[in-house]
PDB file of C-alpha atoms in Angstrom:
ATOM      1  CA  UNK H   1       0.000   0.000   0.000  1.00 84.00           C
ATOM      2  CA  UNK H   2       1.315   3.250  -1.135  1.00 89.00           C
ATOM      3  CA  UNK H   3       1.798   6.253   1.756  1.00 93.00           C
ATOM      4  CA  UNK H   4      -0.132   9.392   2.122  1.00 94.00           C
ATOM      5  CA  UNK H   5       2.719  11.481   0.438  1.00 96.00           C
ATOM      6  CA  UNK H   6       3.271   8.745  -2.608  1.00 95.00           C
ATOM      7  CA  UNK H   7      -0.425   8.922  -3.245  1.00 94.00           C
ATOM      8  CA  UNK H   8      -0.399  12.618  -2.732  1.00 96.00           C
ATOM      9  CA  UNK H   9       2.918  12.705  -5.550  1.00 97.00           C
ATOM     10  CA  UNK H  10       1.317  10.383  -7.844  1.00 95.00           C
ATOM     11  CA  UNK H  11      -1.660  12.529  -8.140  1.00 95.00           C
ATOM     12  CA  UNK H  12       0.023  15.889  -8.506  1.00 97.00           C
ATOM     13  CA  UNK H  13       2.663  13.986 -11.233  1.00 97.00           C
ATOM     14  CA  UNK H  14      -0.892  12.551 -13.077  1.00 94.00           C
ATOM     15  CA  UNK H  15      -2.549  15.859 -13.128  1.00 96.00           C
ATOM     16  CA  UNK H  16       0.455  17.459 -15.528  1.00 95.00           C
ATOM     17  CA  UNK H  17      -0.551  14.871 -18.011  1.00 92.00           C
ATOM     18  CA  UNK H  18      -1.830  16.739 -21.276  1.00 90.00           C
ATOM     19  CA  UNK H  19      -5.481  14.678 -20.691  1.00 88.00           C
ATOM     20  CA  UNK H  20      -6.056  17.110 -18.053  1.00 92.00           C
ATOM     21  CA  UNK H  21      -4.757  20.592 -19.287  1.00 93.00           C
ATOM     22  CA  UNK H  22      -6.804  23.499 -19.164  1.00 95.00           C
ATOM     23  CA  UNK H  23      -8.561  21.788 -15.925  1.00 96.00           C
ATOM     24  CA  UNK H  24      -8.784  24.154 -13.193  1.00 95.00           C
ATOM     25  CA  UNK H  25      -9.109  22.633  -9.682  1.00 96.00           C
ATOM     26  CA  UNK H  26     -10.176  24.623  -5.986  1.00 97.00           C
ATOM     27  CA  UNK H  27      -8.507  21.708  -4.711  1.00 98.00           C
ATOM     28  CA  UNK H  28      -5.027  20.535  -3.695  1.00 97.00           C
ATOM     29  CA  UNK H  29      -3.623  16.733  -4.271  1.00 97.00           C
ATOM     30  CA  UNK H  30      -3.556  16.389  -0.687  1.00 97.00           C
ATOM     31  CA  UNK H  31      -7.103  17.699  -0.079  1.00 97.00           C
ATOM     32  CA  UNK H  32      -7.664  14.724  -2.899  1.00 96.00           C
ATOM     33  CA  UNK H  33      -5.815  12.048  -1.163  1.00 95.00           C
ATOM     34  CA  UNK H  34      -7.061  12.994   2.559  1.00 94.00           C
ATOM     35  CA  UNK H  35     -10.737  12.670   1.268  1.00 95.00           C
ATOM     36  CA  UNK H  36     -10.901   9.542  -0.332  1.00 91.00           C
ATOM     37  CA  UNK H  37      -8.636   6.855   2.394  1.00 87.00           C
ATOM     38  CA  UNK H  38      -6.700   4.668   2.276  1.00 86.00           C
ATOM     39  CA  UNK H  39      -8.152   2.155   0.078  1.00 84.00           C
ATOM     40  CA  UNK H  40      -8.150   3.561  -3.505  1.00 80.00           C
ATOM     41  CA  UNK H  41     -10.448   0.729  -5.387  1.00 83.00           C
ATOM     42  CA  UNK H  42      -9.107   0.075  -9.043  1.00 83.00           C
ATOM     43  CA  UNK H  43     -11.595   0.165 -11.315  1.00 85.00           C
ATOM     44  CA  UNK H  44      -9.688  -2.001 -14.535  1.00 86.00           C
ATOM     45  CA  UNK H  45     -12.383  -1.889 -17.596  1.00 85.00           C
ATOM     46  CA  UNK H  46     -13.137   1.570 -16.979  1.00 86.00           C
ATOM     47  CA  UNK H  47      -9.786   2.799 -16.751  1.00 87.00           C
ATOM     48  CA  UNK H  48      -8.811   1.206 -19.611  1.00 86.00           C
ATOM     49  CA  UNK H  49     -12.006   2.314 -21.971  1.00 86.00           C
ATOM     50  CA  UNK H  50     -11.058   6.209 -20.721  1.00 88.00           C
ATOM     51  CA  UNK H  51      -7.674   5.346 -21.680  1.00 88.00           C
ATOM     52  CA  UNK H  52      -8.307   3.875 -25.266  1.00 88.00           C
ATOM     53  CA  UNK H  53     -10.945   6.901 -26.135  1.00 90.00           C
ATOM     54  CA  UNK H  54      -8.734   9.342 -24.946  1.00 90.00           C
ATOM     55  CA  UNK H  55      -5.773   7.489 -27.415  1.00 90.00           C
ATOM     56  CA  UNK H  56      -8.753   7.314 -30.447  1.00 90.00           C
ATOM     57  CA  UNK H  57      -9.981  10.786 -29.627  1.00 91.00           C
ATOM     58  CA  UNK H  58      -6.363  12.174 -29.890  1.00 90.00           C
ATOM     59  CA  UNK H  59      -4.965  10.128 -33.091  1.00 88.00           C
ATOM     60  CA  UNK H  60      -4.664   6.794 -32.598  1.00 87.00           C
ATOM     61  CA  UNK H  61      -7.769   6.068 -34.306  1.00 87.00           C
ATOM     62  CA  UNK H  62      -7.179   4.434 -37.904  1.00 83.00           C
ATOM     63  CA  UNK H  63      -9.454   6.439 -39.989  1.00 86.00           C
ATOM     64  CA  UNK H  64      -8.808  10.007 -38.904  1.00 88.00           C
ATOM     65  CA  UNK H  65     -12.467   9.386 -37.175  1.00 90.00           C
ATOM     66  CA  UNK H  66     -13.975   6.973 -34.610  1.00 91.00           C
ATOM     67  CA  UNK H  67     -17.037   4.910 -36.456  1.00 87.00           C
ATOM     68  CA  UNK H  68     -19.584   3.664 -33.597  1.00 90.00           C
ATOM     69  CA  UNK H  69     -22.937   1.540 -33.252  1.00 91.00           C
ATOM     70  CA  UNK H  70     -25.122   1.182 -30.766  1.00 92.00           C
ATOM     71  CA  UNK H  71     -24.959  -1.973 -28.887  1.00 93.00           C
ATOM     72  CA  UNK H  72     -27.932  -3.311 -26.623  1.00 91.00           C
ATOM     73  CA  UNK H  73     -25.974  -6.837 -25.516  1.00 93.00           C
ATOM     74  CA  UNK H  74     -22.646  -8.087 -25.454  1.00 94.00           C
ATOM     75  CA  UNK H  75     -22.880 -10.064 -28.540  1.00 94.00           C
ATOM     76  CA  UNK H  76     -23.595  -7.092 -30.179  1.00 94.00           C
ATOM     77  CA  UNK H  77     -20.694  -5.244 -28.931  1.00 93.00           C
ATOM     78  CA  UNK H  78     -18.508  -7.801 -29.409  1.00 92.00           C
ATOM     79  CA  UNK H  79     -19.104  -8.460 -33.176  1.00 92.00           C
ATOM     80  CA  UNK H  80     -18.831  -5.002 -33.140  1.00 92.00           C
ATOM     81  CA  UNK H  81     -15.147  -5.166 -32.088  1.00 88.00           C
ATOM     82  CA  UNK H  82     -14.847  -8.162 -34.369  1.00 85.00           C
ATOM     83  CA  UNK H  83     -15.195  -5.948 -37.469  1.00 86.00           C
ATOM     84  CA  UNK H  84     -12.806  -3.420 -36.538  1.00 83.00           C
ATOM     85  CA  UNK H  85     -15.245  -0.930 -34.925  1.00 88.00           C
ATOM     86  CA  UNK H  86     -13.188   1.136 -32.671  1.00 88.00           C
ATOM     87  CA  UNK H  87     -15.733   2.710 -30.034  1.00 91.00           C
ATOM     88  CA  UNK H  88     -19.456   0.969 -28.645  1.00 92.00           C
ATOM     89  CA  UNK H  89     -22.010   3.438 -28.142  1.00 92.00           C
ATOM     90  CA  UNK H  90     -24.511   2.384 -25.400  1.00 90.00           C
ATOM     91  CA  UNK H  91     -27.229   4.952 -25.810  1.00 87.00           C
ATOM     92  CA  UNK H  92     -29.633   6.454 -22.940  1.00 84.00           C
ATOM     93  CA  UNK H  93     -33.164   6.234 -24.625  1.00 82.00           C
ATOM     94  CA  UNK H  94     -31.894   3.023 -26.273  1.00 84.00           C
ATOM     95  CA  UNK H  95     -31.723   1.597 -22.772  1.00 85.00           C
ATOM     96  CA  UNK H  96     -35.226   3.315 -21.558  1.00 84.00           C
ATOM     97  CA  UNK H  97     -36.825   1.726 -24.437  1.00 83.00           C
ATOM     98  CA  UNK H  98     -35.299  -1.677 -25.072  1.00 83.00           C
ATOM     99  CA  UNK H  99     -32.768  -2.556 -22.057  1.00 80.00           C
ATOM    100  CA  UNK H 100     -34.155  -1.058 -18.501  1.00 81.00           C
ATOM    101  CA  UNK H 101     -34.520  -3.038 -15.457  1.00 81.00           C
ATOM    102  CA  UNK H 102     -38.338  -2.582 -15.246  1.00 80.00           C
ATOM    103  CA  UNK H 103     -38.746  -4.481 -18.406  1.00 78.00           C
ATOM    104  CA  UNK H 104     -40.881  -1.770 -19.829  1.00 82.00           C
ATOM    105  CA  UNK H 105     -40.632   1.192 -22.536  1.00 81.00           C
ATOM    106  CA  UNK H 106     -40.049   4.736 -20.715  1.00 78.00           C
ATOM    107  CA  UNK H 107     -39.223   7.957 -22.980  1.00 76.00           C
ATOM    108  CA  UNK H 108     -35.748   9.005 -22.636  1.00 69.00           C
ATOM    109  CA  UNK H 109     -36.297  11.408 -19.556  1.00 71.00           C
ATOM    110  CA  UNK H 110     -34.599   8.947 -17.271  1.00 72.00           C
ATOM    111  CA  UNK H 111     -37.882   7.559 -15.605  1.00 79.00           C
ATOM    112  CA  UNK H 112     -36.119   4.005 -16.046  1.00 80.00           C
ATOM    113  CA  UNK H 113     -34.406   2.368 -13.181  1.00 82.00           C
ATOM    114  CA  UNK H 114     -31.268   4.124 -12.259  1.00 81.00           C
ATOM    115  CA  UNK H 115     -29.025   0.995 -12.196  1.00 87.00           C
ATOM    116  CA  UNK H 116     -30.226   0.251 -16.046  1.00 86.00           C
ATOM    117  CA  UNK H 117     -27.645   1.572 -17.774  1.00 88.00           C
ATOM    118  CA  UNK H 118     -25.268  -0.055 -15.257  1.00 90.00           C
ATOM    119  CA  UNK H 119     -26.612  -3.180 -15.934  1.00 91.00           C
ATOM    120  CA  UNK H 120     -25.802  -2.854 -19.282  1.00 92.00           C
ATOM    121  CA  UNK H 121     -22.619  -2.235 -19.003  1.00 92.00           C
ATOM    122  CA  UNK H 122     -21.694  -4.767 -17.280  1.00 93.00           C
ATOM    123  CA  UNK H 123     -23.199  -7.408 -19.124  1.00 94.00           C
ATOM    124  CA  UNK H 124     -21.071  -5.872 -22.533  1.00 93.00           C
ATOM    125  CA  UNK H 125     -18.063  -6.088 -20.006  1.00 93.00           C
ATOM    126  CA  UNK H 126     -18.872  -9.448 -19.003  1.00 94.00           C
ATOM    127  CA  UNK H 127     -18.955 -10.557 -22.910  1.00 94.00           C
ATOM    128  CA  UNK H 128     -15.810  -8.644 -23.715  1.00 91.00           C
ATOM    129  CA  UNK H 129     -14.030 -10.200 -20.349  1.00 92.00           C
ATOM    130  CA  UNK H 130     -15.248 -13.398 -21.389  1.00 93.00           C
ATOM    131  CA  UNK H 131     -14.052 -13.340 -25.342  1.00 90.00           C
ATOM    132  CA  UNK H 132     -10.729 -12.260 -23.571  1.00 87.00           C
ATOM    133  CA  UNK H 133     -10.402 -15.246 -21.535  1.00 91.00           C
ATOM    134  CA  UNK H 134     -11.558 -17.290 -24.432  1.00 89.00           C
ATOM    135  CA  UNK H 135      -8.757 -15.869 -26.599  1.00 84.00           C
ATOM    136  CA  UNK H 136      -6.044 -15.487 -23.311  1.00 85.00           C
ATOM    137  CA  UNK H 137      -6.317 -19.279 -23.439  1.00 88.00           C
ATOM    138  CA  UNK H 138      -5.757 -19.584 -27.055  1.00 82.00           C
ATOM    139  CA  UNK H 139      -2.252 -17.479 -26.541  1.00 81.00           C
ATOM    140  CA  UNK H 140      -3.966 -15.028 -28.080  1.00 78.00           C
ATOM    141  CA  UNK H 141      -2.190 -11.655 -27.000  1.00 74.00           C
ATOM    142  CA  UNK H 142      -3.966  -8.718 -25.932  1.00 71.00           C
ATOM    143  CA  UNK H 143      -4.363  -5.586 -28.610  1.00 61.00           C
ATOM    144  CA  UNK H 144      -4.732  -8.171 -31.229  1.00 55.00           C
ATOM    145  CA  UNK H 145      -7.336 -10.190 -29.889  1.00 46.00           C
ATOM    146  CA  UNK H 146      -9.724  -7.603 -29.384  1.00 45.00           C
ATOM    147  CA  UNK H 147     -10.051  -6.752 -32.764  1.00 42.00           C
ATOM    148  CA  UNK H 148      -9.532 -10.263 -34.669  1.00 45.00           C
ATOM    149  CA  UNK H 149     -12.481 -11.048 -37.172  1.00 42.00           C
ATOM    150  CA  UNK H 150     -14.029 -14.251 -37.118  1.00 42.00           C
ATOM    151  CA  UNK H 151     -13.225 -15.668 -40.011  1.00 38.00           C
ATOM    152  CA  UNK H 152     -12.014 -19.073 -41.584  1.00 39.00           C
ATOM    153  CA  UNK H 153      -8.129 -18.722 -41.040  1.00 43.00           C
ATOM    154  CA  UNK H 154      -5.422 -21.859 -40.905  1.00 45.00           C
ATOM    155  CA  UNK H 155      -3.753 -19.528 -39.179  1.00 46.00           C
ATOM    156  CA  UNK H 156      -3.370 -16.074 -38.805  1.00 51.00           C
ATOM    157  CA  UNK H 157       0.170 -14.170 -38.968  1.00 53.00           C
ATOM    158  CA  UNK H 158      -0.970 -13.169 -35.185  1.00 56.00           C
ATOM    159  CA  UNK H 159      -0.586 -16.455 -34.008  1.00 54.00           C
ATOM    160  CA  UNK H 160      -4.169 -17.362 -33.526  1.00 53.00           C
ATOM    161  CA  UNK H 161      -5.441 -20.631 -35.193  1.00 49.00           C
ATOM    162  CA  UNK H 162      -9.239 -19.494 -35.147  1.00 48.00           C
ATOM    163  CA  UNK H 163      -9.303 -15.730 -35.638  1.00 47.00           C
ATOM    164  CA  UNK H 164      -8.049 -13.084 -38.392  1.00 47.00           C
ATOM    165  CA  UNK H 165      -7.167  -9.657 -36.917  1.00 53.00           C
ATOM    166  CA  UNK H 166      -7.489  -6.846 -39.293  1.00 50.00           C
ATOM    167  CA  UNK H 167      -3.506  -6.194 -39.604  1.00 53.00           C
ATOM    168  CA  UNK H 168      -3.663 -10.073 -40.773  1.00 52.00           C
ATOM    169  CA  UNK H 169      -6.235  -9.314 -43.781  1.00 46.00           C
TER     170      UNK H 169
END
């Protein structure tokens, strides 16, 4: 477990990153750090989804522009992924019409259940966690995996026997 002043350093070194410039804050690191305990939970899949938009929004993405569906399930977002589409869009009144927890159609004007949406989430994340242990097991490495096609392949120049990433095509 990292001390009060490493957390405190860490967070003042994180916040000169160029994701966060032009961000003004009333508050210090330490005001941060004295606030939130000890225990700083790590929450993976989200951190790195922020991360990958943030490398898409700012160049990394392949086409100059970041295509994106709408995705209801986890199949969907994972065939999504599949054919090399770089961002999942899970969409509000999608959700209050087709997806919410009360199993009933609401307008967009967030009359749904509150933990809809969440519930959504994590059953894409569950899919795409799932595909990754699938493929993990293969010796599938990460970064390829997640966008391999399926396709017929003997094998792909990746290494994988089942799948055909896009580089591979």
């Amino acid at each position: 477990m990292k001390t009060r002043t490493q957390q405190i350093e860490e967070l003042q070194k994180e916040w000169t990153q160029p994701r966060w410039e032009g961000i003004t804050r009333p508050y210090s690191a330490e005001d941060v750090v004295k606030l939130r305990g000890s225990v700083n939970p790590e929450c993976t899949l989200a951190q790195l989804g922020a991360a990958k938009m943030w490398r898409l929004l700012h160049g990394e993405s392949k086409k100059g522009y970041i295509n994106s569906l709408g995705a209801l399930t986890g199949g969907q977002a994972l065939q999504q992924a599949k054919a090399g589409i770089e961002a999942v869009y899970l969409s509000g009144w999608q959700v209050a019409a087709d997806a919410n927890l009360a199993a009933s159609m609401y307008p967009d004007q967030s009359l749904y259940p509150a933990n809809s949406v969440p519930a959504v989430v994590e059953r894409i994340n569950n899919t795409f966690r799932r595909a990754d242990q699938i493929q993990w097991s293969a010796g599938i490495e990460p970064g390829r995996s997640a966008l391999c096609r399926l396709l017929p392949a003997d094998r792909c120049r990746c290494g994988s026997r089942f799948w055909r990433c896009p580089e591979c095509l």
